PDB file of C-alpha atoms in Angstrom:
ATOM      1  CA  MET A  19       0.000   0.000   0.000  1.00 31.00           C
ATOM      2  CA  PHE A  20       2.834   2.439   0.740  1.00 31.00           C
ATOM      3  CA  ALA A  21       5.117   1.348  -2.101  1.00 35.00           C
ATOM      4  CA  GLY A  22       6.047   4.175  -4.445  1.00 35.00           C
ATOM      5  CA  SER A  23       4.887   7.745  -3.992  1.00 34.00           C
ATOM      6  CA  LEU A  24       1.378   8.786  -3.107  1.00 35.00           C
ATOM      7  CA  GLU A  25      -0.329  11.722  -4.713  1.00 40.00           C
ATOM      8  CA  CYS A  26      -1.686  14.514  -2.517  1.00 38.00           C
ATOM      9  CA  ALA A  27      -5.316  15.310  -3.170  1.00 40.00           C
ATOM     10  CA  ARG A  28      -7.494  18.216  -2.144  1.00 41.00           C
ATOM     11  CA  ASN A  29      -4.725  19.902  -0.090  1.00 42.00           C
ATOM     12  CA  LEU A  30      -4.685  17.097   2.465  1.00 43.00           C
ATOM     13  CA  PRO A  31      -1.423  16.096   4.147  1.00 44.00           C
ATOM     14  CA  CYS A  32       0.435  13.400   2.209  1.00 42.00           C
ATOM     15  CA  LEU A  33       1.413  10.142   3.827  1.00 42.00           C
ATOM     16  CA  HIS A  34       4.681   9.186   2.152  1.00 43.00           C
ATOM     17  CA  ASP A  35       5.702   6.896   4.979  1.00 40.00           C
ATOM     18  CA  PRO A  36       3.301   4.858   7.136  1.00 40.00           C
ATOM     19  CA  ILE A  37       5.281   5.787  10.278  1.00 38.00           C
ATOM     20  CA  ARG A  38       5.931   9.482   9.648  1.00 42.00           C
ATOM     21  CA  TYR A  39       2.908  11.713   9.102  1.00 46.00           C
ATOM     22  CA  ILE A  40       3.422  15.143   7.592  1.00 51.00           C
ATOM     23  CA  TYR A  41       1.061  17.857   8.811  1.00 60.00           C
ATOM     24  CA  ALA A  42       0.473  21.109   7.001  1.00 73.00           C
ATOM     25  CA  MET A  43       1.749  24.377   8.381  1.00 85.00           C
ATOM     26  CA  TYR A  44      -1.081  26.742   9.303  1.00 92.00           C
ATOM     27  CA  ILE A  45      -1.112  30.430   8.445  1.00 94.00           C
ATOM     28  CA  ILE A  46      -3.314  32.824  10.369  1.00 95.00           C
ATOM     29  CA  GLU A  47      -3.702  36.469   9.423  1.00 96.00           C
ATOM     30  CA  MET A  48      -5.765  39.065  11.274  1.00 97.00           C
ATOM     31  CA  THR A  49      -5.957  42.817  10.702  1.00 97.00           C
ATOM     32  CA  THR A  50      -7.501  45.530  12.806  1.00 97.00           C
ATOM     33  CA  ARG A  51      -7.789  49.278  12.218  1.00 98.00           C
ATOM     34  CA  LEU A  52      -6.426  51.289  15.108  1.00 98.00           C
ATOM     35  CA  PRO A  53      -7.493  54.941  15.382  1.00 98.00           C
ATOM     36  CA  ALA A  54      -3.931  56.024  16.192  1.00 98.00           C
ATOM     37  CA  ASP A  55      -0.937  57.518  14.449  1.00 97.00           C
ATOM     38  CA  PRO A  56       1.192  54.792  12.784  1.00 98.00           C
ATOM     39  CA  ASP A  57       4.384  56.200  14.340  1.00 97.00           C
ATOM     40  CA  ARG A  58       2.904  55.841  17.822  1.00 98.00           C
ATOM     41  CA  VAL A  59       1.687  52.300  17.066  1.00 98.00           C
ATOM     42  CA  TRP A  60       5.181  51.419  15.799  1.00 98.00           C
ATOM     43  CA  GLN A  61       6.733  52.784  19.010  1.00 98.00           C
ATOM     44  CA  GLU A  62       4.446  50.545  21.078  1.00 98.00           C
ATOM     45  CA  VAL A  63       5.001  47.449  18.883  1.00 98.00           C
ATOM     46  CA  ASN A  64       8.693  47.673  19.756  1.00 98.00           C
ATOM     47  CA  LYS A  65       8.104  47.450  23.515  1.00 98.00           C
ATOM     48  CA  PRO A  66       8.135  44.107  25.364  1.00 97.00           C
ATOM     49  CA  ARG A  67       5.661  45.778  27.714  1.00 96.00           C
ATOM     50  CA  LEU A  68       3.085  45.746  24.900  1.00 97.00           C
ATOM     51  CA  LEU A  69       3.351  41.953  24.504  1.00 97.00           C
ATOM     52  CA  PHE A  70       2.730  41.459  28.218  1.00 97.00           C
ATOM     53  CA  HIS A  71      -0.253  43.833  28.091  1.00 97.00           C
ATOM     54  CA  VAL A  72      -2.046  42.573  24.988  1.00 97.00           C
ATOM     55  CA  ALA A  73      -1.571  38.901  25.957  1.00 97.00           C
ATOM     56  CA  HIS A  74      -2.938  39.422  29.490  1.00 97.00           C
ATOM     57  CA  PRO A  75      -4.806  37.691  31.093  1.00 96.00           C
ATOM     58  CA  LEU A  76      -5.000  34.852  28.562  1.00 97.00           C
ATOM     59  CA  ILE A  77      -1.240  34.317  28.466  1.00 97.00           C
ATOM     60  CA  GLN A  78       1.148  35.667  31.061  1.00 97.00           C
ATOM     61  CA  PHE A  79       4.771  35.916  30.014  1.00 96.00           C
ATOM     62  CA  SER A  80       7.817  36.175  32.230  1.00 96.00           C
ATOM     63  CA  ALA A  81      11.409  36.660  31.163  1.00 97.00           C
ATOM     64  CA  VAL A  82      13.846  33.765  31.619  1.00 97.00           C
ATOM     65  CA  ASP A  83      16.855  34.824  29.543  1.00 97.00           C
ATOM     66  CA  PRO A  84      17.615  37.619  29.951  1.00 96.00           C
ATOM     67  CA  LEU A  85      15.850  38.059  33.292  1.00 96.00           C
ATOM     68  CA  ASP A  86      15.272  41.747  32.573  1.00 96.00           C
ATOM     69  CA  LEU A  87      13.908  42.672  29.168  1.00 96.00           C
ATOM     70  CA  PRO A  88      14.936  45.938  27.516  1.00 97.00           C
ATOM     71  CA  ASP A  89      12.476  48.809  27.123  1.00 97.00           C
ATOM     72  CA  ARG A  90      12.662  48.242  23.351  1.00 98.00           C
ATOM     73  CA  TRP A  91      13.041  44.887  21.595  1.00 98.00           C
ATOM     74  CA  GLU A  92      16.567  44.329  20.339  1.00 98.00           C
ATOM     75  CA  GLU A  93      17.259  42.081  17.359  1.00 98.00           C
ATOM     76  CA  ARG A  94      18.130  38.897  19.240  1.00 98.00           C
ATOM     77  CA  GLU A  95      16.595  35.851  20.914  1.00 98.00           C
ATOM     78  CA  TYR A  96      14.748  35.990  24.225  1.00 98.00           C
ATOM     79  CA  LEU A  97      13.523  33.077  26.291  1.00 98.00           C
ATOM     80  CA  LEU A  98      10.124  33.624  27.908  1.00 97.00           C
ATOM     81  CA  ARG A  99       8.011  31.436  30.201  1.00 97.00           C
ATOM     82  CA  MET A 100       4.305  31.263  29.332  1.00 96.00           C
ATOM     83  CA  ARG A 101       1.361  30.520  31.585  1.00 96.00           C
ATOM     84  CA  LEU A 102      -2.285  30.156  30.576  1.00 96.00           C
ATOM     85  CA  TYR A 103      -4.259  32.555  32.797  1.00 95.00           C
ATOM     86  CA  GLY A 104      -1.155  32.773  34.971  1.00 93.00           C
ATOM     87  CA  PHE A 105      -1.567  29.224  36.314  1.00 95.00           C
ATOM     88  CA  VAL A 106      -1.134  26.503  33.687  1.00 95.00           C
ATOM     89  CA  SER A 107       2.427  26.256  32.402  1.00 94.00           C
ATOM     90  CA  LEU A 108       2.727  26.288  28.619  1.00 93.00           C
ATOM     91  CA  GLY A 109       6.496  25.932  28.827  1.00 94.00           C
ATOM     92  CA  ARG A 110       9.106  28.250  27.428  1.00 97.00           C
ATOM     93  CA  GLN A 111       9.085  30.045  24.099  1.00 96.00           C
ATOM     94  CA  VAL A 112      12.030  31.459  22.184  1.00 97.00           C
ATOM     95  CA  VAL A 113      11.130  34.906  20.865  1.00 97.00           C
ATOM     96  CA  SER A 114      13.525  35.743  18.027  1.00 98.00           C
ATOM     97  CA  ILE A 115      13.167  39.410  17.089  1.00 98.00           C
ATOM     98  CA  SER A 116      14.118  40.971  13.762  1.00 98.00           C
ATOM     99  CA  ARG A 117      12.959  43.967  11.756  1.00 98.00           C
ATOM    100  CA  PRO A 118      12.563  43.182   8.046  1.00 97.00           C
ATOM    101  CA  GLU A 119      13.156  46.053   5.631  1.00 97.00           C
ATOM    102  CA  PRO A 120      10.222  48.490   5.444  1.00 96.00           C
ATOM    103  CA  SER A 121       8.140  48.622   2.281  1.00 96.00           C
ATOM    104  CA  GLY A 122       7.608  52.339   1.808  1.00 95.00           C
ATOM    105  CA  LYS A 123       5.773  53.492   4.925  1.00 96.00           C
ATOM    106  CA  ILE A 124       4.846  49.931   5.942  1.00 98.00           C
ATOM    107  CA  LEU A 125       6.912  48.671   8.890  1.00 98.00           C
ATOM    108  CA  PHE A 126       7.514  45.099  10.087  1.00 98.00           C
ATOM    109  CA  LEU A 127       8.533  43.393  13.304  1.00 98.00           C
ATOM    110  CA  ARG A 128       9.149  39.657  13.168  1.00 98.00           C
ATOM    111  CA  ASP A 129       9.280  37.058  15.921  1.00 98.00           C
ATOM    112  CA  ASN A 130      10.524  33.854  14.329  1.00 97.00           C
ATOM    113  CA  GLY A 131      10.004  31.871  17.519  1.00 95.00           C
ATOM    114  CA  HIS A 132       9.799  28.259  18.568  1.00 95.00           C
ATOM    115  CA  SER A 133       9.533  26.037  21.625  1.00 94.00           C
ATOM    116  CA  SER A 134       9.923  22.400  22.547  1.00 90.00           C
ATOM    117  CA  LEU A 135       6.312  21.806  21.407  1.00 90.00           C
ATOM    118  CA  ILE A 136       6.161  24.208  18.460  1.00 94.00           C
ATOM    119  CA  ARG A 137       8.764  23.911  15.705  1.00 94.00           C
ATOM    120  CA  ARG A 138       7.776  27.178  14.084  1.00 95.00           C
ATOM    121  CA  TRP A 139       5.887  30.196  15.394  1.00 96.00           C
ATOM    122  CA  ASP A 140       6.753  32.812  12.812  1.00 97.00           C
ATOM    123  CA  HIS A 141       4.870  35.978  13.747  1.00 98.00           C
ATOM    124  CA  LEU A 142       5.082  38.985  11.449  1.00 98.00           C
ATOM    125  CA  ILE A 143       3.573  42.249  12.681  1.00 98.00           C
ATOM    126  CA  THR A 144       2.753  44.825  10.009  1.00 98.00           C
ATOM    127  CA  VAL A 145       2.083  48.485  10.790  1.00 98.00           C
ATOM    128  CA  ALA A 146       0.655  50.380   7.805  1.00 98.00           C
ATOM    129  CA  PRO A 147      -0.732  53.912   7.566  1.00 98.00           C
ATOM    130  CA  ASP A 148      -4.443  54.212   6.804  1.00 97.00           C
ATOM    131  CA  GLY A 149      -5.066  57.937   6.670  1.00 93.00           C
ATOM    132  CA  ALA A 150      -4.573  59.214  10.223  1.00 92.00           C
ATOM    133  CA  ALA A 151      -5.129  55.678  11.508  1.00 97.00           C
ATOM    134  CA  THR A 152      -3.147  52.434  11.361  1.00 98.00           C
ATOM    135  CA  LEU A 153      -3.784  49.028   9.872  1.00 98.00           C
ATOM    136  CA  TYR A 154      -2.220  46.565  12.289  1.00 98.00           C
ATOM    137  CA  THR A 155      -1.777  42.981  11.044  1.00 98.00           C
ATOM    138  CA  ASP A 156      -0.668  39.814  12.812  1.00 98.00           C
ATOM    139  CA  ARG A 157       0.433  37.044  10.427  1.00 97.00           C
ATOM    140  CA  ILE A 158       1.485  33.784  12.033  1.00 97.00           C
ATOM    141  CA  GLU A 159       2.900  30.654  10.417  1.00 96.00           C
ATOM    142  CA  ILE A 160       2.622  27.671  12.751  1.00 96.00           C
ATOM    143  CA  ASP A 161       4.182  24.233  12.559  1.00 95.00           C
ATOM    144  CA  ALA A 162       3.712  22.078  15.636  1.00 94.00           C
ATOM    145  CA  GLY A 163       3.687  18.696  13.948  1.00 91.00           C
ATOM    146  CA  ILE A 164       0.701  16.582  14.963  1.00 91.00           C
ATOM    147  CA  ARG A 165      -0.384  19.349  17.372  1.00 93.00           C
ATOM    148  CA  THR A 166      -0.597  21.999  14.624  1.00 94.00           C
ATOM    149  CA  PRO A 167      -4.427  22.058  14.274  1.00 93.00           C
ATOM    150  CA  VAL A 168      -4.900  22.474  18.043  1.00 94.00           C
ATOM    151  CA  VAL A 169      -2.128  25.078  18.336  1.00 94.00           C
ATOM    152  CA  ALA A 170      -3.548  26.980  15.348  1.00 95.00           C
ATOM    153  CA  ALA A 171      -7.055  26.966  16.859  1.00 95.00           C
ATOM    154  CA  PHE A 172      -5.644  28.402  20.082  1.00 96.00           C
ATOM    155  CA  ALA A 173      -3.598  30.958  18.098  1.00 96.00           C
ATOM    156  CA  ARG A 174      -6.800  32.269  16.456  1.00 96.00           C
ATOM    157  CA  ILE A 175      -8.301  32.885  19.896  1.00 97.00           C
ATOM    158  CA  PHE A 176      -5.045  34.361  21.208  1.00 97.00           C
ATOM    159  CA  TYR A 177      -4.559  36.819  18.332  1.00 97.00           C
ATOM    160  CA  ALA A 178      -8.215  37.914  18.354  1.00 97.00           C
ATOM    161  CA  HIS A 179      -7.715  38.583  22.088  1.00 98.00           C
ATOM    162  CA  ARG A 180      -4.483  40.517  21.408  1.00 98.00           C
ATOM    163  CA  GLN A 181      -6.139  42.716  18.797  1.00 97.00           C
ATOM    164  CA  ARG A 182      -9.083  43.414  21.109  1.00 98.00           C
ATOM    165  CA  ARG A 183      -6.602  44.437  23.832  1.00 97.00           C
ATOM    166  CA  TRP A 184      -4.791  46.628  21.284  1.00 97.00           C
ATOM    167  CA  ARG A 185      -8.010  48.474  20.454  1.00 97.00           C
ATOM    168  CA  GLN A 186      -8.728  48.971  24.168  1.00 97.00           C
ATOM    169  CA  LEU A 187      -5.217  50.312  24.729  1.00 97.00           C
ATOM    170  CA  VAL A 188      -5.622  52.824  21.902  1.00 97.00           C
ATOM    171  CA  GLU A 189      -9.045  53.877  23.283  1.00 96.00           C
ATOM    172  CA  ALA A 190      -7.322  54.448  26.654  1.00 96.00           C
ATOM    173  CA  ASP A 191      -4.755  56.704  24.906  1.00 95.00           C
ATOM    174  CA  PHE A 192      -1.999  54.111  25.492  1.00 96.00           C
ATOM    175  CA  ASN A 193      -2.524  54.155  29.259  1.00 95.00           C
ATOM    176  CA  TYR A 194      -1.374  50.650  30.206  1.00 93.00           C
ATOM    177  CA  ALA A 195      -2.776  51.058  33.705  1.00 91.00           C
ATOM    178  CA  SER A 196      -6.316  51.812  32.489  1.00 77.00           C
ATOM    179  CA  LYS A 197      -8.909  49.524  34.076  1.00 66.00           C
ATOM    180  CA  ARG A 198     -11.509  49.450  31.345  1.00 58.00           C
ATOM    181  CA  PRO A 199     -14.307  46.900  31.532  1.00 47.00           C
ATOM    182  CA  GLY A 200     -13.198  43.580  30.090  1.00 49.00           C
ATOM    183  CA  THR A 201      -9.479  44.260  30.571  1.00 47.00           C
TER     184      THR A 201
END
C-alpha cells in the first residue's frame, strides 16, 4: 500500500511513509484598524511591555533569559516562560526578534520563535498607515507537527484577544494602567 509515492489530493497532508505523518503548516492572518498615528503604534510594537499587556490575562509571560527585558526589543533571541491565565504552564518560548526592511511606509517586526512543542511560530507584525489611523496585522505561520491544528485553533483565539486588547489600549490613549471593563 505504501510502495512508491502517493499523490496529494485536495490539499490534504500526504502520507509518504506509514510511520511518519506530515502535517500542514497553518497560516493565520488578522488585521484591525487602530485609530492612532502609525508612528505611535510602531513605538508601542517595539516594547516588550506591549506583549505582556495585549496577551494578558489569557497568556502571562515572564522573562527567563535575559531576566530583565529591555524597554525596546533588540534584534536577538529571548527566552520567555508562558502561563495560561497565569496558572497553567505552557512551557518556554524562544522569541527571536528581527525587523525586516520596510516597504515604503509599511513597517515590520518579526518574531521567528519556537519552543519544545512548536517547531515554528513565525509571527510577522505589520504596521501600515491608513489615513490618520493604522492598519495593524498579525500574520502567524505555525508548525507544531501533529499538534498543529490544536495550536492553530488556540492561536486564532489568542490573536483575536491581542487585537481586542490593542483596540482597548488605543481607546485608553496608550494608558497601560487603564482599568476598562473587560481588561
